[in-house]
Coordinates of C-alpha atoms in Angstrom, one line a residue:
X16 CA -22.1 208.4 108.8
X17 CA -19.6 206.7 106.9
X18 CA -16.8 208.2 108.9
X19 CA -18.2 207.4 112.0
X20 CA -18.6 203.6 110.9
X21 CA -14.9 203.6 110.0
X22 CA -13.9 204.9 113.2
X23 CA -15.9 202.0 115.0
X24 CA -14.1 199.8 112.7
X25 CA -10.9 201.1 113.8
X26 CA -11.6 201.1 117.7
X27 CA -12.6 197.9 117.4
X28 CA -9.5 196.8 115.4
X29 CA -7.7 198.2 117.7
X30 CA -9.0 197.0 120.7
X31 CA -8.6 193.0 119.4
X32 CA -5.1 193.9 118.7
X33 CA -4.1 195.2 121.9
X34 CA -5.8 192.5 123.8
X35 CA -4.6 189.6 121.5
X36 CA -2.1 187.2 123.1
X37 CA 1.2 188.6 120.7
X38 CA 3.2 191.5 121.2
X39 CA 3.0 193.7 117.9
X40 CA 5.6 196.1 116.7
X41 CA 5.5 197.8 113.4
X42 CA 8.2 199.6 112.1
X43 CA 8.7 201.7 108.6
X44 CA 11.8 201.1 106.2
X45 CA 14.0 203.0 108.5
X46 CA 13.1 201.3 111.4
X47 CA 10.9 204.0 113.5
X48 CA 7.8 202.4 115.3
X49 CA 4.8 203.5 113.7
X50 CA 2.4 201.3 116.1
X51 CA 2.8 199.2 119.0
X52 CA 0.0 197.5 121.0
X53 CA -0.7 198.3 124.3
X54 CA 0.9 195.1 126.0
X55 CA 3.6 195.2 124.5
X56 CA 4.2 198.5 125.5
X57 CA 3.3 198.0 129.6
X58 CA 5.6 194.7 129.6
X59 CA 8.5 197.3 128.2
X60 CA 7.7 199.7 130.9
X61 CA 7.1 202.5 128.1
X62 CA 3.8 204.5 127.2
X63 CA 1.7 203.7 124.1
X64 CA 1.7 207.1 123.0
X65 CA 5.4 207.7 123.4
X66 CA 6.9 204.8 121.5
X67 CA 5.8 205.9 118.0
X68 CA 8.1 207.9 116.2
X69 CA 11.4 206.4 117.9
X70 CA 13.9 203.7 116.3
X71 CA 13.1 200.2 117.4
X72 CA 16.7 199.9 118.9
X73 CA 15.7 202.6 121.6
X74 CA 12.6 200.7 122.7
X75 CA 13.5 196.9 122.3
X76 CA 16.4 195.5 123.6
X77 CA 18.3 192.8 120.9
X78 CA 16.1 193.6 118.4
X79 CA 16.3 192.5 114.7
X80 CA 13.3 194.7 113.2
X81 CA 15.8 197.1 111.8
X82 CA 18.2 194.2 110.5
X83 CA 15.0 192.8 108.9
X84 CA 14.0 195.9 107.0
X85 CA 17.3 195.9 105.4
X86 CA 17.7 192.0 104.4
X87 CA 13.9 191.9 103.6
X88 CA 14.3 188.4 104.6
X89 CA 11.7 187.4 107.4
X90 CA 12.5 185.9 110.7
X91 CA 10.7 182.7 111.9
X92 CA 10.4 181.8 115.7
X93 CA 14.2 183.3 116.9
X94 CA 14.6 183.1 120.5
X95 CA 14.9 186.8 121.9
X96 CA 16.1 187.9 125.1
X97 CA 14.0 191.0 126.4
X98 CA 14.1 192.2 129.9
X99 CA 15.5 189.0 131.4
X100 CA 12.9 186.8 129.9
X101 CA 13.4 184.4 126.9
X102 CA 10.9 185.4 124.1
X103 CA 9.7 184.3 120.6
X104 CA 9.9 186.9 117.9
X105 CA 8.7 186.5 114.3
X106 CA 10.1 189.6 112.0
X107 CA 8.3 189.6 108.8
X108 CA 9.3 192.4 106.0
X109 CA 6.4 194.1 104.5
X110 CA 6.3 195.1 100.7
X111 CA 4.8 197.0 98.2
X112 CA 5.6 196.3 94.4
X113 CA 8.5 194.6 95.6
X114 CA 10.2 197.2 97.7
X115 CA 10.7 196.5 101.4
X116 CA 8.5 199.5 103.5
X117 CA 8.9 198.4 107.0
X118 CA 8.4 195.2 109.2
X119 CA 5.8 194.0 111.5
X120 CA 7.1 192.2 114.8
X121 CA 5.2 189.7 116.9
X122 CA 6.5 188.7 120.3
X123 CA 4.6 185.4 121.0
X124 CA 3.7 184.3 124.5
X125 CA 0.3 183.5 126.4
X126 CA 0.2 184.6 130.1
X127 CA 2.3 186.0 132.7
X128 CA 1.8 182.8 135.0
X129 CA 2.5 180.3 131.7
X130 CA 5.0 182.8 130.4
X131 CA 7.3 182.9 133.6
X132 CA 6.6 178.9 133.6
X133 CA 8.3 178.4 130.1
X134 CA 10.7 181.4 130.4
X135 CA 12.0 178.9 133.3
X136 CA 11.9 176.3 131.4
X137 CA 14.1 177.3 128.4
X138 CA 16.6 179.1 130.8
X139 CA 17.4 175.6 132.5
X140 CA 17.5 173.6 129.4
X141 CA 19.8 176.5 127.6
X142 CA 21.6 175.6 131.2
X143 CA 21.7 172.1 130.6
X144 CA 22.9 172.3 126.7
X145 CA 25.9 174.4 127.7
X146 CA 26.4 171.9 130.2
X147 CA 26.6 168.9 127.8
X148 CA 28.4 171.0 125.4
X149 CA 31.2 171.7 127.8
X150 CA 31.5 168.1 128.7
X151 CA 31.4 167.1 125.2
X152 CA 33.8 169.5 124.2
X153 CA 36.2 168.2 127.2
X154 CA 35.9 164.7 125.8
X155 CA 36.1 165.2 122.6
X156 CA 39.1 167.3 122.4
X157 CA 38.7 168.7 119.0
X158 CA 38.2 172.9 119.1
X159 CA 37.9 173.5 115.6
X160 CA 36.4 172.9 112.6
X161 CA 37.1 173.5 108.7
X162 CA 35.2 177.2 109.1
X163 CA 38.1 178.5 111.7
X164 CA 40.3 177.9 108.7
X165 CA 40.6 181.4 107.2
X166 CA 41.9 181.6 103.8
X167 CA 40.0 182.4 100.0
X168 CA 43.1 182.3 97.9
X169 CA 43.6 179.5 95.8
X170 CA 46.0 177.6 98.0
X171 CA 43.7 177.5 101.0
X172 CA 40.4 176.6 98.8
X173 CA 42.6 173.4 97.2
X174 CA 43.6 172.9 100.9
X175 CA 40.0 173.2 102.0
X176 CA 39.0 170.0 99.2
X177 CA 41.5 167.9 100.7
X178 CA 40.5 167.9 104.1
X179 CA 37.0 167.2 103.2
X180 CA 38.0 164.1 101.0
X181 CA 40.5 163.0 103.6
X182 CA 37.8 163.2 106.3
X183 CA 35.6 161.2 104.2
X184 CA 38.2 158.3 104.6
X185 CA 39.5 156.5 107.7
X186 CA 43.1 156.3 105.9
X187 CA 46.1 158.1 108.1
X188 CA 47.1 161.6 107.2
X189 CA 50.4 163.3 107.0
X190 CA 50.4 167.1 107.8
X191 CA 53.4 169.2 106.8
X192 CA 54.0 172.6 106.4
X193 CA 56.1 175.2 108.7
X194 CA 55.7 176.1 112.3
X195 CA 52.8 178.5 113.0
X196 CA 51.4 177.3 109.7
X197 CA 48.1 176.0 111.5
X198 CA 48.4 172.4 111.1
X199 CA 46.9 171.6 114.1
X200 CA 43.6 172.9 112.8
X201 CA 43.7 171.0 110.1
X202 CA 43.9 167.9 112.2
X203 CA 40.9 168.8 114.4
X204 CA 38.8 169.6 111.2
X205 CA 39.8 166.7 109.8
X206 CA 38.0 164.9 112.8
X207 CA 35.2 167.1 113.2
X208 CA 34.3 166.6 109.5
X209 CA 34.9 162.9 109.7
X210 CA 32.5 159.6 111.3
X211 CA 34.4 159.8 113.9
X212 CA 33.7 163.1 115.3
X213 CA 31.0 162.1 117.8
X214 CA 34.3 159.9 119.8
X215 CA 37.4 161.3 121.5
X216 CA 40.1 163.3 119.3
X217 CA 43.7 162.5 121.7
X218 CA 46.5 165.1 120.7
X219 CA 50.3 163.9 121.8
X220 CA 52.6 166.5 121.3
X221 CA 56.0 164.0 120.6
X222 CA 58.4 167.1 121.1
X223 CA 57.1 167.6 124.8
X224 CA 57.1 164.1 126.2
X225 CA 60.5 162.9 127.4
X226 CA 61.9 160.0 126.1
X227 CA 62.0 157.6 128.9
X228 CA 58.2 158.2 129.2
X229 CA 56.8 157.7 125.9
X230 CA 55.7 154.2 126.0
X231 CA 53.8 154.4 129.2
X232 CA 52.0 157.7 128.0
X233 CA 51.1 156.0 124.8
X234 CA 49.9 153.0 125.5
X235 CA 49.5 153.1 129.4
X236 CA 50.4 150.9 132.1
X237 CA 49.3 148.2 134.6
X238 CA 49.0 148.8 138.7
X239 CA 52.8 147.3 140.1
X240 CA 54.3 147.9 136.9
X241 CA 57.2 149.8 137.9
X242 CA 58.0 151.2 141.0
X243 CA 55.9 154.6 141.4
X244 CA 53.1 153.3 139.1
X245 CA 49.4 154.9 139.8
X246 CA 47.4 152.5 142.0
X247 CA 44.8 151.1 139.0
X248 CA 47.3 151.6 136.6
X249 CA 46.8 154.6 133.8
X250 CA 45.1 154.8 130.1
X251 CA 47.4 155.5 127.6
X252 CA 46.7 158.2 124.6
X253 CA 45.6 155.4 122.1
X254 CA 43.2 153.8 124.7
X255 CA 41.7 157.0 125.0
X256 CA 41.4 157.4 121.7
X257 CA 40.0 154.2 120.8
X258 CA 36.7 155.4 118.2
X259 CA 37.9 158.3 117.7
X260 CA 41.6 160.2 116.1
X261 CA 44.6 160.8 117.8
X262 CA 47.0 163.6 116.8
X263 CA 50.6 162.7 116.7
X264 CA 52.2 166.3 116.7
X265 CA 55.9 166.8 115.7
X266 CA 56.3 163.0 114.7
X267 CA 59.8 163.9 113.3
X268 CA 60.6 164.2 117.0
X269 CA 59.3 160.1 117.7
X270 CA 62.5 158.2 119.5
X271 CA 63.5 155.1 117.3
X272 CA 62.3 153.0 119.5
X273 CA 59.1 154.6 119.8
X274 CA 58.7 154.3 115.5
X275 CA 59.3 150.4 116.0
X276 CA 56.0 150.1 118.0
X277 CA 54.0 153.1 116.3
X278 CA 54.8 151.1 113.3
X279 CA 53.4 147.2 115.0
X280 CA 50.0 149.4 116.6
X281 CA 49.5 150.5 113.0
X282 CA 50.0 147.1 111.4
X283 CA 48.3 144.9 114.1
X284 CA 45.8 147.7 115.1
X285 CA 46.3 146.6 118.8
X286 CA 48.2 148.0 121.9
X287 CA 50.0 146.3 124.6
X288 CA 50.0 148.4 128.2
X289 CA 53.5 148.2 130.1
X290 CA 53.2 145.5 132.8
X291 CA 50.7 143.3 130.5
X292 CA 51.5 140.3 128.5
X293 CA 47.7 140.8 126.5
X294 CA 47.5 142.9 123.6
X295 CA 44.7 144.7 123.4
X296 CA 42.8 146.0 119.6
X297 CA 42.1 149.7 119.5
X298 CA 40.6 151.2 116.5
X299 CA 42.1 154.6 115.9
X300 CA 42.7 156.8 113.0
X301 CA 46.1 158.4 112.4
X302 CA 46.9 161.9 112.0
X303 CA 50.4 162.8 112.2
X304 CA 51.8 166.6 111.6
X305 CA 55.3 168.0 111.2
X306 CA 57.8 170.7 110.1
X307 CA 60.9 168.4 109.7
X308 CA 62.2 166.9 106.0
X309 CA 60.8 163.3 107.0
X310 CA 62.6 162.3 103.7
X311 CA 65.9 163.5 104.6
X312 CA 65.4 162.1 107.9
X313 CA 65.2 158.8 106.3
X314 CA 68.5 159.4 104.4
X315 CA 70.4 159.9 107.5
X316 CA 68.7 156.8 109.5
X317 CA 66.7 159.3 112.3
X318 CA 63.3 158.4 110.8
X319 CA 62.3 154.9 109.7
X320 CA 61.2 154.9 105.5
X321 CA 58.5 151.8 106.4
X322 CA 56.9 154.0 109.6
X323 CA 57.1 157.0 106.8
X324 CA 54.9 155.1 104.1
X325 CA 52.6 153.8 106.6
X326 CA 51.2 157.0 108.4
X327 CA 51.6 159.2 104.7
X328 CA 48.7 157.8 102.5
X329 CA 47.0 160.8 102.6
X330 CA 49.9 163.7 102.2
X331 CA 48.5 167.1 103.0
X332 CA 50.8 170.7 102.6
X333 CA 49.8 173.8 104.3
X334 CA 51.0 176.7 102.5
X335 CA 53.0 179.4 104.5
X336 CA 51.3 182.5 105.2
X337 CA 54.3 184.1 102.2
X338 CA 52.8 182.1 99.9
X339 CA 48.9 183.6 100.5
X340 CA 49.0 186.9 101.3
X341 CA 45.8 187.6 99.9
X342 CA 44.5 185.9 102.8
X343 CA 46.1 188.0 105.4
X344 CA 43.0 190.9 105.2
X345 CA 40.8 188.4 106.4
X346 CA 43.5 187.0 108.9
X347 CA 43.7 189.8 110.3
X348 CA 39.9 190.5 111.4
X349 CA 39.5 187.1 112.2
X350 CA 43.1 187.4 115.2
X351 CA 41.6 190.7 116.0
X352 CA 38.2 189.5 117.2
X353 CA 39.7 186.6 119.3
X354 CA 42.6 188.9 120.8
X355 CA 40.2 191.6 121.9
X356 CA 37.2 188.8 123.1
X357 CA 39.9 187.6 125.1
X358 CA 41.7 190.9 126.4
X359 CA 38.6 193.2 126.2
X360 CA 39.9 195.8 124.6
X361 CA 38.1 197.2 121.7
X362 CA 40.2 197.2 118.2
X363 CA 38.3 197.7 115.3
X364 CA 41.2 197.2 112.5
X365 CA 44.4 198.8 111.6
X366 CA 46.0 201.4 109.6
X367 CA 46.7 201.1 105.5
X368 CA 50.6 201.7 106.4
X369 CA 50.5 198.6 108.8
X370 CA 48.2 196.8 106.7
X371 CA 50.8 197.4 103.4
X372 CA 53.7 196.4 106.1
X373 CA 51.8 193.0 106.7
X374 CA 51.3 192.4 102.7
X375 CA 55.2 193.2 102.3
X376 CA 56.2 191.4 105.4
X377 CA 57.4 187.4 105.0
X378 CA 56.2 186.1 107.8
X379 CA 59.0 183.4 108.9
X380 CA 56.6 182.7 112.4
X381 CA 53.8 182.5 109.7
X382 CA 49.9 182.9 111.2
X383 CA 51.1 182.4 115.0
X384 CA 53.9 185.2 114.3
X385 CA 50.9 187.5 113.1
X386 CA 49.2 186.6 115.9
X387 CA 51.9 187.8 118.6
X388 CA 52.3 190.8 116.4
X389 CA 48.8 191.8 116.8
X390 CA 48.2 191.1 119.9
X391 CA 51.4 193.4 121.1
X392 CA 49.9 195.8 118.9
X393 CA 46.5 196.0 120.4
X394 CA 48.4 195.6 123.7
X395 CA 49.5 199.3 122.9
X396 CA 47.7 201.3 120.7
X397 CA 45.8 203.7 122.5
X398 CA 42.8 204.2 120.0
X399 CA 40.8 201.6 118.2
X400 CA 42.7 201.7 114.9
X401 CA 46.4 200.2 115.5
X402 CA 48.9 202.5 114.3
X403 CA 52.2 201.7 112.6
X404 CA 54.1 202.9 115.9
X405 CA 52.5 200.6 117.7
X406 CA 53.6 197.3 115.5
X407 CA 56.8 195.7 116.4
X408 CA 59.2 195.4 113.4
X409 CA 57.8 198.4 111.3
X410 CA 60.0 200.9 112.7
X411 CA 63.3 201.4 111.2
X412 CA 64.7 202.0 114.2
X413 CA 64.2 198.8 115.8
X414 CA 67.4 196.6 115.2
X415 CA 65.9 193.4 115.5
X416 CA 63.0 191.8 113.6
X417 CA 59.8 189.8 115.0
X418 CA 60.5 186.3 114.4
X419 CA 58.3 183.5 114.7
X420 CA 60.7 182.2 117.3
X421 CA 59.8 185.2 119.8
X422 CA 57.7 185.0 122.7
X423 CA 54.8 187.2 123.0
X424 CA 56.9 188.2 126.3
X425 CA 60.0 189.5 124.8
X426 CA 57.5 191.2 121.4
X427 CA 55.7 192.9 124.6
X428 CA 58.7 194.1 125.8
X429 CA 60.5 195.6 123.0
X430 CA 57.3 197.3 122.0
X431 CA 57.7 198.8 125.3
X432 CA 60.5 200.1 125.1
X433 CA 60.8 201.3 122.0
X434 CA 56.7 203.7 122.7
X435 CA 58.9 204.4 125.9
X436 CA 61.9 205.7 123.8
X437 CA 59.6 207.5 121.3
X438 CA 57.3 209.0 123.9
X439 CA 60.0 210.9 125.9
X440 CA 61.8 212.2 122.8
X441 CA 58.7 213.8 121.2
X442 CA 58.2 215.1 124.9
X443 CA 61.9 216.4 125.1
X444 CA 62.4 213.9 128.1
X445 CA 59.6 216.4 130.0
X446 CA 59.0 212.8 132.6
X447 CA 55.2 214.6 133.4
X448 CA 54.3 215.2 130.4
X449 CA 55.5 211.6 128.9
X450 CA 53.7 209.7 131.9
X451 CA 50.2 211.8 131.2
X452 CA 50.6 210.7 127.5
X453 CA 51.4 207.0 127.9
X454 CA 48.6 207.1 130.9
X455 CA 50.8 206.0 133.6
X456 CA 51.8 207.2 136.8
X457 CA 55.5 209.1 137.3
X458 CA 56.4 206.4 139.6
X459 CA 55.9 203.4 137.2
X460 CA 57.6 205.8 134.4
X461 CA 60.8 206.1 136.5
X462 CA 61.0 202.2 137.2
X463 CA 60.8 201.9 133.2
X464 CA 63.2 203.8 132.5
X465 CA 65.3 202.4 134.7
X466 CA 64.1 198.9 133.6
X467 CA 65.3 199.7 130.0
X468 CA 67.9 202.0 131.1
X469 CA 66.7 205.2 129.0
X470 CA 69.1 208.2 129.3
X471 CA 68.6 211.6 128.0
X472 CA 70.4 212.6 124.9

């Protein structure tokens, strides 16, 4: 009698659970569904019966049950994506004298009609955030922030408490440190972390712009102010940057008589467009970066001492990479992920002879000669680990050393022909057997070896 009660009990537990609005999942601690209620099951396309007993990965697409039972930490109304719809999933861990024995899942929604009705609705304002986000981005200007700054050693955390106190301030910063030292990042964290981050960050690169055109690019022009001028005239890079921070990149490279009127816009805070005779106030912050002795410039009369003073009240130093070695590990994973995000290829990590080579290396390209070193590397390497014959400059046969100053082009090449050279001589020059290895076709082996002018020895 009391067994038949129980079982009522049951049924009818059951019943209210698989008719209840939420989906319900419940997994153990190694993340196999032990129950499931009917609904959930039909909008999956699977049987009751058969989902008990499997992992939660091989029913549920994007699904965090597993991740849950490990952390122990419950999940609160995370946006899911299952089966093309947008869904609400709560993950809470379930314990027992403190130890974590499995999870229960709920998937909330109401009805198909209402469902499909707010599934819309998310998906267009998800459309419409990326939207904004893209044209804010555009804007703005600024691409990173203080957490793209990889680096735990001791250099890199002092560096890190700097750029947080400068962007507390609205004083102008001087960045120096080496080519390829990531200065530039330091400038758009700077803004990011600053007031001014919501308004336009303006990066000039002073190297790039020739010389006869630096005042009109910097400050802009009136329409008919020389011949050739845009009808409407043009915005200059500290108009657009009024609110907000402009960049001055490679400053050392500033013409004299460029310093002269850098020098008046940061004393009078106002601009004057070419072809105006009404000055104009602007309100921009200063960040200026370089790699040239500023100070020895000044000794020999190419860089003016009172400009220097003025855009240096906040002196910042990126370390080269030499210097922080400790931080090439993490470095390394973090160039890896956007190389193959961008190239598709999958590269997990690389070898401990290629990782010691990197730790003994000196880097004179610093992190953007790493960079091109990895990414002909992973260019490559056939597997997903890269191997030390496929990173330029470990060989000993290679005569010349990756620089800093090398394009990724001529790295690429090199590499080439040096897996090329390798390739044939393991295969005793057997042309078949070399192109089957290297995963190319006879044809395009010939042309290569032409290209690089291989003979047989």
């Amino acid at each position: 009698m009391f067994a038949a009660h129980e079982n009522v009990k049951n049924s009818i537990l059951e019943a209210i659970i698989d008719s209840a609005y939420e989906w319900i999942v419940v997994v153990d601690k190694e993340g196999i569904i032990q129950y499931m209620n009917r609904t959930y099951a039909e909008f999956l396309g699977e049987n009751i019966h058969s989902v008990t007993g499997r992992h939660v990965c091989d029913v549920i697409e994007n699904t965090r049950m597993h991740k849950v039972v490990e952390s122990g930490v419950p999940e609160i109304a995370d946006l899911q994506y299952i089966r093309g719809n947008y869904m609400i999933a709560n993950r809470i861990p379930v314990k027992v004298d403190d130890e974590v024995i499995g999870a229960v899942g709920t998937v909330i929604f109401r009805d198909t009609g209402q469902w499909k009705k707010m599934n819309s609705h998310i998906k267009s304002l998800l459309h419409e955030l990326e939207f904004y986000k893209k044209d804010w981005h555009e804007k703005n200007g600024a691409k990173y922030s203080l957490q793209d700054l990889e680096g735990r050693s001791e250099k890199m955390v002092h560096l890190k408490g700097q750029v947080k106190k400068a962007a507390s301030s609205d004083l102008p910063v001087l960045i120096s440190g080496e080519s390829g030292t990531g200065k530039e990042l330091i400038a758009h964290s700077i803004h990011q972390l600053s007031e001014r981050s919501g308004k336009p960050f303006i990066k000039v690169n002073c190297g790039a712009i020739p010389e006869t055109l630096f005042e009109s690019e910097l400050f802009g022009y009136e329409e008919g102010a020389f011949t050739g001028a845009k009808k409407g005239g043009k915005a200059g890079k500290f108009g657009l940057a009024d609110g907000g921070t402009i960049f001055l990149d490679e400053i050392g490279d500033l013409p004299s008589h460029m310093q002269i009127k850098l020098l008046r816009v940061l004393q009078e805070k106002e601009i004057e467009t070419i072809g105006s005779t009404v000055s104009r106030k602007v309100d921009v912050r200063i960040i200026a970066a370089t790699n040239r002795p500023l100070q020895q410039m000044i000794v020999q009369r190419q860089f003016r001492e009172d400009l220097y003073y003025r855009i240096n009240v906040i002196p910042l130093n990126v370390p080269p990479l030499r210097d922080r070695k400790e931080d090439i590990p993490g470095l390394v994973a973090k160039l890896l992920d956007k190389i193959t995000s961008r190239s598709g290829k999958r590269i997990i990590g690389v070898e401990n002879d290629v990782m010691n080579w990197f730790l003994s290396h000196q880097w004179p390209g610093n992190i953007r000669e790493l960079e091109n070193v990895l990414e002909a590397a992973s260019h490559f390497s056939p597997g997903e680990i890269i191997l030390a014959d496929f990173v330029p400059g470990i060989s000993h046969e290679r005569v010349t050393a990756v620089s800093g100053e090398k394009s990724l082009k001529e790295i690429l090449q090199e590499t080439e022909e040096k897996v090329l050279r390798d390739t044939l001589r393991d295969c005793s020059f057997d042309k078949k057997k070399a192109a089957s290895l290297l995963g190319i076709g006879k044809t395009v082996l010939y042309e290569k070896i032409k290209k690089y002018n291989i003979q047989e020895v």
